[in-house]
Coordinates of C-alpha atoms and ligand atoms in Angstrom, one line a residue:
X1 CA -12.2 1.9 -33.8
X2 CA -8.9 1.6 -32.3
X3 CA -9.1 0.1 -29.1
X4 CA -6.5 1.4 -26.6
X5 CA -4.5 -0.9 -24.3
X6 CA -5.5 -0.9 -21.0
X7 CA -2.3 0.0 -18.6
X8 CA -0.8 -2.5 -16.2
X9 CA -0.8 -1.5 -12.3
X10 CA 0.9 -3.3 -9.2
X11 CA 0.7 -2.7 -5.7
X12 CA 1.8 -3.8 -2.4
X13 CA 1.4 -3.8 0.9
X14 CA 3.2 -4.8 4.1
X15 CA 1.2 -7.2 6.1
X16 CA 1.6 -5.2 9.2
X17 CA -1.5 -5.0 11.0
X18 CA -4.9 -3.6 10.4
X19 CA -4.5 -1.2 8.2
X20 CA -5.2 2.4 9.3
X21 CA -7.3 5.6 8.0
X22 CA -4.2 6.6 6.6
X23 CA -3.4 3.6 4.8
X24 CA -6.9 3.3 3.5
X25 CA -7.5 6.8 2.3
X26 CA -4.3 7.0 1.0
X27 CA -4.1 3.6 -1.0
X28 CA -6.4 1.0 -0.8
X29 CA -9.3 2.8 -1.2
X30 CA -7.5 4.2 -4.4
X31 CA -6.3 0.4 -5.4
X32 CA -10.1 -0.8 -5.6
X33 CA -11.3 2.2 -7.5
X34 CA -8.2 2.1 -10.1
X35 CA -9.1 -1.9 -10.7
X36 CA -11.9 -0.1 -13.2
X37 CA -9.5 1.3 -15.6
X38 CA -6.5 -1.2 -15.5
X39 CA -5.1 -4.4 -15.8
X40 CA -4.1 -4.7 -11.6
X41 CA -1.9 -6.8 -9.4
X42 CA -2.4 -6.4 -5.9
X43 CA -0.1 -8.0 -3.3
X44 CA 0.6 -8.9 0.4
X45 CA 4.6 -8.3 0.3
X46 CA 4.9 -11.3 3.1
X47 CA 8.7 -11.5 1.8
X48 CA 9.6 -7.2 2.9
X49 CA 8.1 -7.9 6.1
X50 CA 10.5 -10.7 6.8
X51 CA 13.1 -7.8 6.8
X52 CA 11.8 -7.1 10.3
X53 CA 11.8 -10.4 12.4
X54 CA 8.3 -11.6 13.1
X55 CA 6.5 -13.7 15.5
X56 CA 5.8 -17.2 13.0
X57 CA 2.1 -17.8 15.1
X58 CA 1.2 -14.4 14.8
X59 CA 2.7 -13.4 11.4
X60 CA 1.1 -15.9 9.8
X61 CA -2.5 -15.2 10.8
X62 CA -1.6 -11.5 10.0
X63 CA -0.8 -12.0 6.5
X64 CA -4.5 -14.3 5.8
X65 CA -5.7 -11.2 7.4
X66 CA -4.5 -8.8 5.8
X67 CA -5.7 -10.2 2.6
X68 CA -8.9 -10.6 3.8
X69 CA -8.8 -6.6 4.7
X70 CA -7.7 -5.7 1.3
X71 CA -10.9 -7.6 0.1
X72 CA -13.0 -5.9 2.4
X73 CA -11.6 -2.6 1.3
X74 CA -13.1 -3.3 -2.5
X75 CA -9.8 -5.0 -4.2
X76 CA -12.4 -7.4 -6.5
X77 CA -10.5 -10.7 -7.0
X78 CA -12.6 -11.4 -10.0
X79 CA -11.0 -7.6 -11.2
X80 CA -7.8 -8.0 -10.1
X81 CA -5.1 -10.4 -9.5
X82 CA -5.1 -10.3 -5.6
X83 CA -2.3 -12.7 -4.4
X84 CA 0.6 -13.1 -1.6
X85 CA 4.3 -12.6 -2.5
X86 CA 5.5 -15.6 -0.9
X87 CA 2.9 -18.0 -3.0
X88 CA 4.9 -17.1 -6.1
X89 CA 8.8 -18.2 -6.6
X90 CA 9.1 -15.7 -9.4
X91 CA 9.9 -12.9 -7.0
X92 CA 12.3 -14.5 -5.2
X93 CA 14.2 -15.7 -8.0
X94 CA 14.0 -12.4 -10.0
X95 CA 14.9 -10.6 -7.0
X96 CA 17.8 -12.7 -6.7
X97 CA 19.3 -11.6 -10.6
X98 CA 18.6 -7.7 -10.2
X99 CA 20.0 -8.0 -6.5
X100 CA 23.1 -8.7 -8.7
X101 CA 22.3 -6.0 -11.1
X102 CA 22.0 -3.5 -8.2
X103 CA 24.8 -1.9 -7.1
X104 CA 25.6 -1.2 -3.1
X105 CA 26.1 2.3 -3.5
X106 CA 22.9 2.6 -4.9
X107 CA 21.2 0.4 -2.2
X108 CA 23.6 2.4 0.5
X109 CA 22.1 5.6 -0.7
X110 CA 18.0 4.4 0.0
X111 CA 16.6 6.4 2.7
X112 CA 14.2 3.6 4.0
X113 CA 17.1 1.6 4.9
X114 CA 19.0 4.7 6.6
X115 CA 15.9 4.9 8.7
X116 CA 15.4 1.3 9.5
X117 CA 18.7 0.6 9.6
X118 CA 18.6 3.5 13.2
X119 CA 15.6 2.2 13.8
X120 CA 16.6 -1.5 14.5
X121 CA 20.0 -1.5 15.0
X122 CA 20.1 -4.8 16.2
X123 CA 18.7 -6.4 12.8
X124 CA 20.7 -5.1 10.0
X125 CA 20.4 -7.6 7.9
X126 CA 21.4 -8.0 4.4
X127 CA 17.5 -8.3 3.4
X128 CA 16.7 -5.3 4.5
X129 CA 19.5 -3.9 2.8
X130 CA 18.7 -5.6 -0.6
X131 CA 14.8 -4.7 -0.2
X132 CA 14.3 -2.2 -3.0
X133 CA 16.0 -4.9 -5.6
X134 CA 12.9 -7.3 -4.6
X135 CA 10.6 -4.7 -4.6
X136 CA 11.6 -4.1 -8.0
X137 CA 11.0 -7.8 -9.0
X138 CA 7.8 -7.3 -7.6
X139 CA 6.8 -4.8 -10.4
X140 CA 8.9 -5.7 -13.5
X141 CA 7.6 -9.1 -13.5
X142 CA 4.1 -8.3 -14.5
X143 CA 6.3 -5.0 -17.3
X144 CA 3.6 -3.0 -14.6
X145 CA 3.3 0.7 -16.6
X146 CA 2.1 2.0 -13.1
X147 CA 3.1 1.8 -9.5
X148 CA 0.5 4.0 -7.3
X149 CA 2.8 4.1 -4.2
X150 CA 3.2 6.9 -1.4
X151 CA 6.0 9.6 -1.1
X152 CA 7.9 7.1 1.1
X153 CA 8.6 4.3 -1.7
X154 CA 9.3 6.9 -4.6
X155 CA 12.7 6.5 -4.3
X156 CA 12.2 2.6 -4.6
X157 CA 10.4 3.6 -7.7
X158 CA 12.9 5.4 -9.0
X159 CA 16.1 2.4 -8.3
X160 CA 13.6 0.0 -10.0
X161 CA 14.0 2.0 -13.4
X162 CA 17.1 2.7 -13.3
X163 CA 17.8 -0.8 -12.4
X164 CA 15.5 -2.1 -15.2
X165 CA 16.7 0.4 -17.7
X166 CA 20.3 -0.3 -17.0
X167 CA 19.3 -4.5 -17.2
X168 CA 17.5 -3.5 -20.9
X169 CA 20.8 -1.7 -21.7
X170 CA 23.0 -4.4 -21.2
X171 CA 20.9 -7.7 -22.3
X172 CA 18.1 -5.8 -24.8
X173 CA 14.6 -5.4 -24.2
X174 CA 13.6 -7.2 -21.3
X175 CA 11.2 -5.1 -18.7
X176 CA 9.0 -2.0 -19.0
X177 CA 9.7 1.2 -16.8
X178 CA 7.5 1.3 -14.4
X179 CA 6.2 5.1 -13.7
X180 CA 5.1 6.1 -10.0
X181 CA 1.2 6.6 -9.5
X182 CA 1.4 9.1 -6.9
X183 CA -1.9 9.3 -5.4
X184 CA -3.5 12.7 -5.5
X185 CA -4.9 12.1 -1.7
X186 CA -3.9 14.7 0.4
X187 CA -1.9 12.2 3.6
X188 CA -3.7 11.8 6.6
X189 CA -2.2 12.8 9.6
X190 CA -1.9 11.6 13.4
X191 CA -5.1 13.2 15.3
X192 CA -3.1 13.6 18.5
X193 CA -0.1 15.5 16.4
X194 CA -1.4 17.1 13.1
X195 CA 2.4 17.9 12.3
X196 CA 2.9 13.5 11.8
X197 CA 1.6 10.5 9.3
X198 CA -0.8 8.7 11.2
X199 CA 0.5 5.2 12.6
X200 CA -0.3 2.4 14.4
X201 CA 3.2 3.2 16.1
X202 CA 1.6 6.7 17.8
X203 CA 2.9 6.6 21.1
X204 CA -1.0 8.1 21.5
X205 CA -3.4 5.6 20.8
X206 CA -6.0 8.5 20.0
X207 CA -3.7 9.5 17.3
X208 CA -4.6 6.5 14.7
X209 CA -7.6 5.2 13.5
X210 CA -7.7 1.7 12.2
X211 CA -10.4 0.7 9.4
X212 CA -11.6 -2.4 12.0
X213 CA -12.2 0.4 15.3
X214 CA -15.6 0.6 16.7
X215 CA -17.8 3.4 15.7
X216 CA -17.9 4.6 19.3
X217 CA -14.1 4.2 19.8
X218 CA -14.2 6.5 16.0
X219 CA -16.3 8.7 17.5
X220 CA -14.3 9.5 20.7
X221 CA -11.0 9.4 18.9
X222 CA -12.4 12.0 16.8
X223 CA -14.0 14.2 20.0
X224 CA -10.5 14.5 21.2
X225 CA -8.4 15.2 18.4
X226 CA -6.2 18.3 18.7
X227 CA -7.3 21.2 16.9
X228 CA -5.7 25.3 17.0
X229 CA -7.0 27.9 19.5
X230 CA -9.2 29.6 17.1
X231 CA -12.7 28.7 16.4
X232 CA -13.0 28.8 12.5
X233 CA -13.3 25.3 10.1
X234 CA -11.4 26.5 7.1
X235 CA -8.2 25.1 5.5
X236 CA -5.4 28.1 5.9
X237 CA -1.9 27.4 6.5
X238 CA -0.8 26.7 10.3
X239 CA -4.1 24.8 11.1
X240 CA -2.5 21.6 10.7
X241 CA -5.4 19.5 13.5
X242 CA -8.5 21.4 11.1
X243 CA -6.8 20.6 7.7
X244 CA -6.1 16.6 8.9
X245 CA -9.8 16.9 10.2
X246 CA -11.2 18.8 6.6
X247 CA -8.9 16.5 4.5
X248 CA -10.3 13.4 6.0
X249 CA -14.2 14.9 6.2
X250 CA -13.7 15.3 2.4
X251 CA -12.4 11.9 1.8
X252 CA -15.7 10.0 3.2
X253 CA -17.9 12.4 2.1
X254 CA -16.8 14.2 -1.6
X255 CA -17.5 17.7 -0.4
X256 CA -15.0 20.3 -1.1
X257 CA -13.4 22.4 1.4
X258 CA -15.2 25.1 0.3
X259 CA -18.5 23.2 1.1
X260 CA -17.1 22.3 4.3
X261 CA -16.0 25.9 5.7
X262 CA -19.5 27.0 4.9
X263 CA -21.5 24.2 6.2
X264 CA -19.8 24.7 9.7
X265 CA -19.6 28.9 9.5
X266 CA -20.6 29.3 12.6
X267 CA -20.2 26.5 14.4
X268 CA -17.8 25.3 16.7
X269 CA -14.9 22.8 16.6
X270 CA -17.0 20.4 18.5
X271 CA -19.9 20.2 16.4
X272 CA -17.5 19.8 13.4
X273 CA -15.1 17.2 15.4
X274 CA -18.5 15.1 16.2
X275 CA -19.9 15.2 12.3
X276 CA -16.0 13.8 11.2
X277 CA -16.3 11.3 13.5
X278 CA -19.7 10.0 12.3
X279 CA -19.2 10.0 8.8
X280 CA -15.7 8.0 9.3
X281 CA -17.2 5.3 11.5
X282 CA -20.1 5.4 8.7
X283 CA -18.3 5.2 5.9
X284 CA -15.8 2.3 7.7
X285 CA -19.3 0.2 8.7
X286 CA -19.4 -1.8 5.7
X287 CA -15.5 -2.6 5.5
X288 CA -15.4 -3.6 8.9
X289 CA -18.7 -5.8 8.0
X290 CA -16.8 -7.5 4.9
X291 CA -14.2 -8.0 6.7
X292 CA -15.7 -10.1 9.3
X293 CA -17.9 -12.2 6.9
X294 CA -14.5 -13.0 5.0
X295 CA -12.3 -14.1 8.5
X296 CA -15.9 -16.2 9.1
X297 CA -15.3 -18.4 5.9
X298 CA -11.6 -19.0 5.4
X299 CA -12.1 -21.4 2.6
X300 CA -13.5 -18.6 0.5
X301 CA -10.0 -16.9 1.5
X302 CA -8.3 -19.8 0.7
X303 CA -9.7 -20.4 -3.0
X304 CA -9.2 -16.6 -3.6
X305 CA -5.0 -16.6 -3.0
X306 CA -4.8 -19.6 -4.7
X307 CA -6.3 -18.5 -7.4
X308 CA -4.6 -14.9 -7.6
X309 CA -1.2 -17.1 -7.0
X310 CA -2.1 -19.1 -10.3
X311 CA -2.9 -16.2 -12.2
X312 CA 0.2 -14.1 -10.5
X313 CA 2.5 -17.6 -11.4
X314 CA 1.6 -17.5 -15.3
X315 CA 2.1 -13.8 -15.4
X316 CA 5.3 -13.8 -14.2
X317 CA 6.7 -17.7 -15.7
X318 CA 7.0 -15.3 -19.4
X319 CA 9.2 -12.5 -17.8
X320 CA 11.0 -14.8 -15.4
X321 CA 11.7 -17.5 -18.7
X322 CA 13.0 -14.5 -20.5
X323 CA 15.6 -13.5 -17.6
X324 CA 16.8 -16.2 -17.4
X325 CA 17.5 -17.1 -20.7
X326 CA 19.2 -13.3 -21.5
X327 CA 21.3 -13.6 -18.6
X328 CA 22.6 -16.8 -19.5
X329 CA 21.3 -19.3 -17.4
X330 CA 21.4 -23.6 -18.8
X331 CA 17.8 -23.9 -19.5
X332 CA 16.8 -27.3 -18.1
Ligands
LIG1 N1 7.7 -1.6 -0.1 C1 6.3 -1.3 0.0 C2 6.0 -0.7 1.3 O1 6.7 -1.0 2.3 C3 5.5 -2.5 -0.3 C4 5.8 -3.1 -1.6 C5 6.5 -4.2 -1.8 C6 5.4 -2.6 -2.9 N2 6.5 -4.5 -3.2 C7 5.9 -3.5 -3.8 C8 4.7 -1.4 -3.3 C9 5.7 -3.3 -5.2 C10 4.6 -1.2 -4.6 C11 5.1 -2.1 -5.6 O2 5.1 0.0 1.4

């Protein structure tokens, strides 16, 4: 019997802070369950953070713990290569040739950088600019067939093929197109305004959950999220607050809508606000448990990035070898 290929999938993920709900439920969760059926890469993209300056101390505590979260969340380094972007030169250098293969009209015409760009107006720098050409290094060093990202990085996606296609075009074969993995997850919303992504930015810190919060600070967050004026638990257009609340109750639980409205027929907002709260601070228990066994035994941390580095490192060596060589470069 013909035995079919297993597909290639990367990954990253800012190391920004403890990740939130959102950020879970939307992607990680999905990253450790996808490690099943693929060959996957998962990464703390240290290097895109430095597009935003960052306290050294502080930065570089938050990057060992965010790879300790992405751990706790399920990513299986003996399933996956799990490493940090910064531990292997490949990116870097790549990112360096298809920065030169990427044109600034294309780069000019990224929305991400249009918004960051307003949004700290006294750090335009060129990185943050030329962003989406190391993103793409990211991915077409490991010729990944699949790229789960969010909305927010399609466009990303989409410069990285037609960077890599133009790059096959003009030196032959080099890189596989990398297709967008968008993930099926319904986005999770702030619980103080139904109508935005939940983030750890919320001006209302009972908007955002994040997967290390206390079950009783769950709980109340939950209690007092906002909700509509009517008194039904069904998912109908307009009820953004119950929809965020129903979309998230499914996600920890596997019911269906359907199963939802008719478990809480009847009952008020309260009751259902209470029984979403539970099941989140439930189902977050054990991550939050991992996650605080892992930051108790750092050298287990430490043998696990060095490892996914190694593995990341010889993955990489035959695409970057193969760069270099079609673009000319003196082999030494
Ligand atoms: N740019 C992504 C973000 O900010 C993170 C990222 C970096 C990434 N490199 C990647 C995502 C490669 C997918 C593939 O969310």
């Amino acid at each position: 019997m013909e035995e079919q290929k297993k597909k290639v999938i990367l990954s990253g993920i800012q190391p920004t802070g403890v990740f939130t709900l959102g950020n879970y439920l939307g992607a990680v969760r999905n990253w450790a369950q996808m490690q099943e059926d693929f060959h996957s890469a998962y990464m703390i993209a240290d290097l895109h953070a430095l597009t935003v300056r960052q306290e050294p101390a502080d930065f570089r505590k938050r990057i060992l713990s965010c790879y300790a979260l992405l751990l706790a969340c399920g990513v299986d380094p003996d399933k996956s290569v799990v490493f940090i972007q910064s531990h292997v030169p490949a990116h870097s250098q790549l990112g360096w040739v298809l920065a030169c293969n990427t044109q600034f009209g294309e780069l000019s015409r990224m929305t991400q950088f249009k918004d960051k760009a307003a949004q700290h107006a006294d750090n335009i720098n060129a990185g943050l600019f030329t962003y989406p050409s190391l993103m793409a290094a990211d991915i077409l060093l490991y010729q990944a067939d699949l790229v789960p990202v969010g909305v927010d990085q399609k466009q990303h996606l989409e410069l990285t093929r037609d960077v890599a296609s133009r790059f096959n075009g003009i030196y032959g074969q080099t890189f596989t197109l990398p297709e967008p993995y968008i993930a099926k997850e319904a986005k999770i919303m702030s619980l103080a305004d139904p109508t935005k992504k939940m983030s750890k930015s919320d001006p209302n810190p009972n908007g955002c959950i994040t997967i290390l919060d206390e079950p009783g600070a769950i709980v109340k967050k939950f209690k007092r999220a906002v909700t509509d004026s009517e008194m039904e638990v069904c998912y109908r257009e307009g009820k953004d607050g119950i929809n965020n609340l129903m979309t998230i109750y499914a996600a920890v639980t596997g019911l269906t809508m359907e199963q939802i409205a008719a478990d809480f027929a009847g009952k008020g907002y309260g009751d259902f606000k209470a029984a979403v709260g539970e099941a989140v601070a439930e189902h977050l228990r054990p991550v939050r448990e991992r996650y605080a066994d892992l930051m108790n035994n750092k050298d287990y941390l430490t043998e696990c990035y060095r490892k996914g580095a190694e593995q990341a490192a010889n993955i990489s060596r035959r695409t970057m070898e193969k760069v270099y060589k079609k673009v000319g470069l003196l082999a030494k």
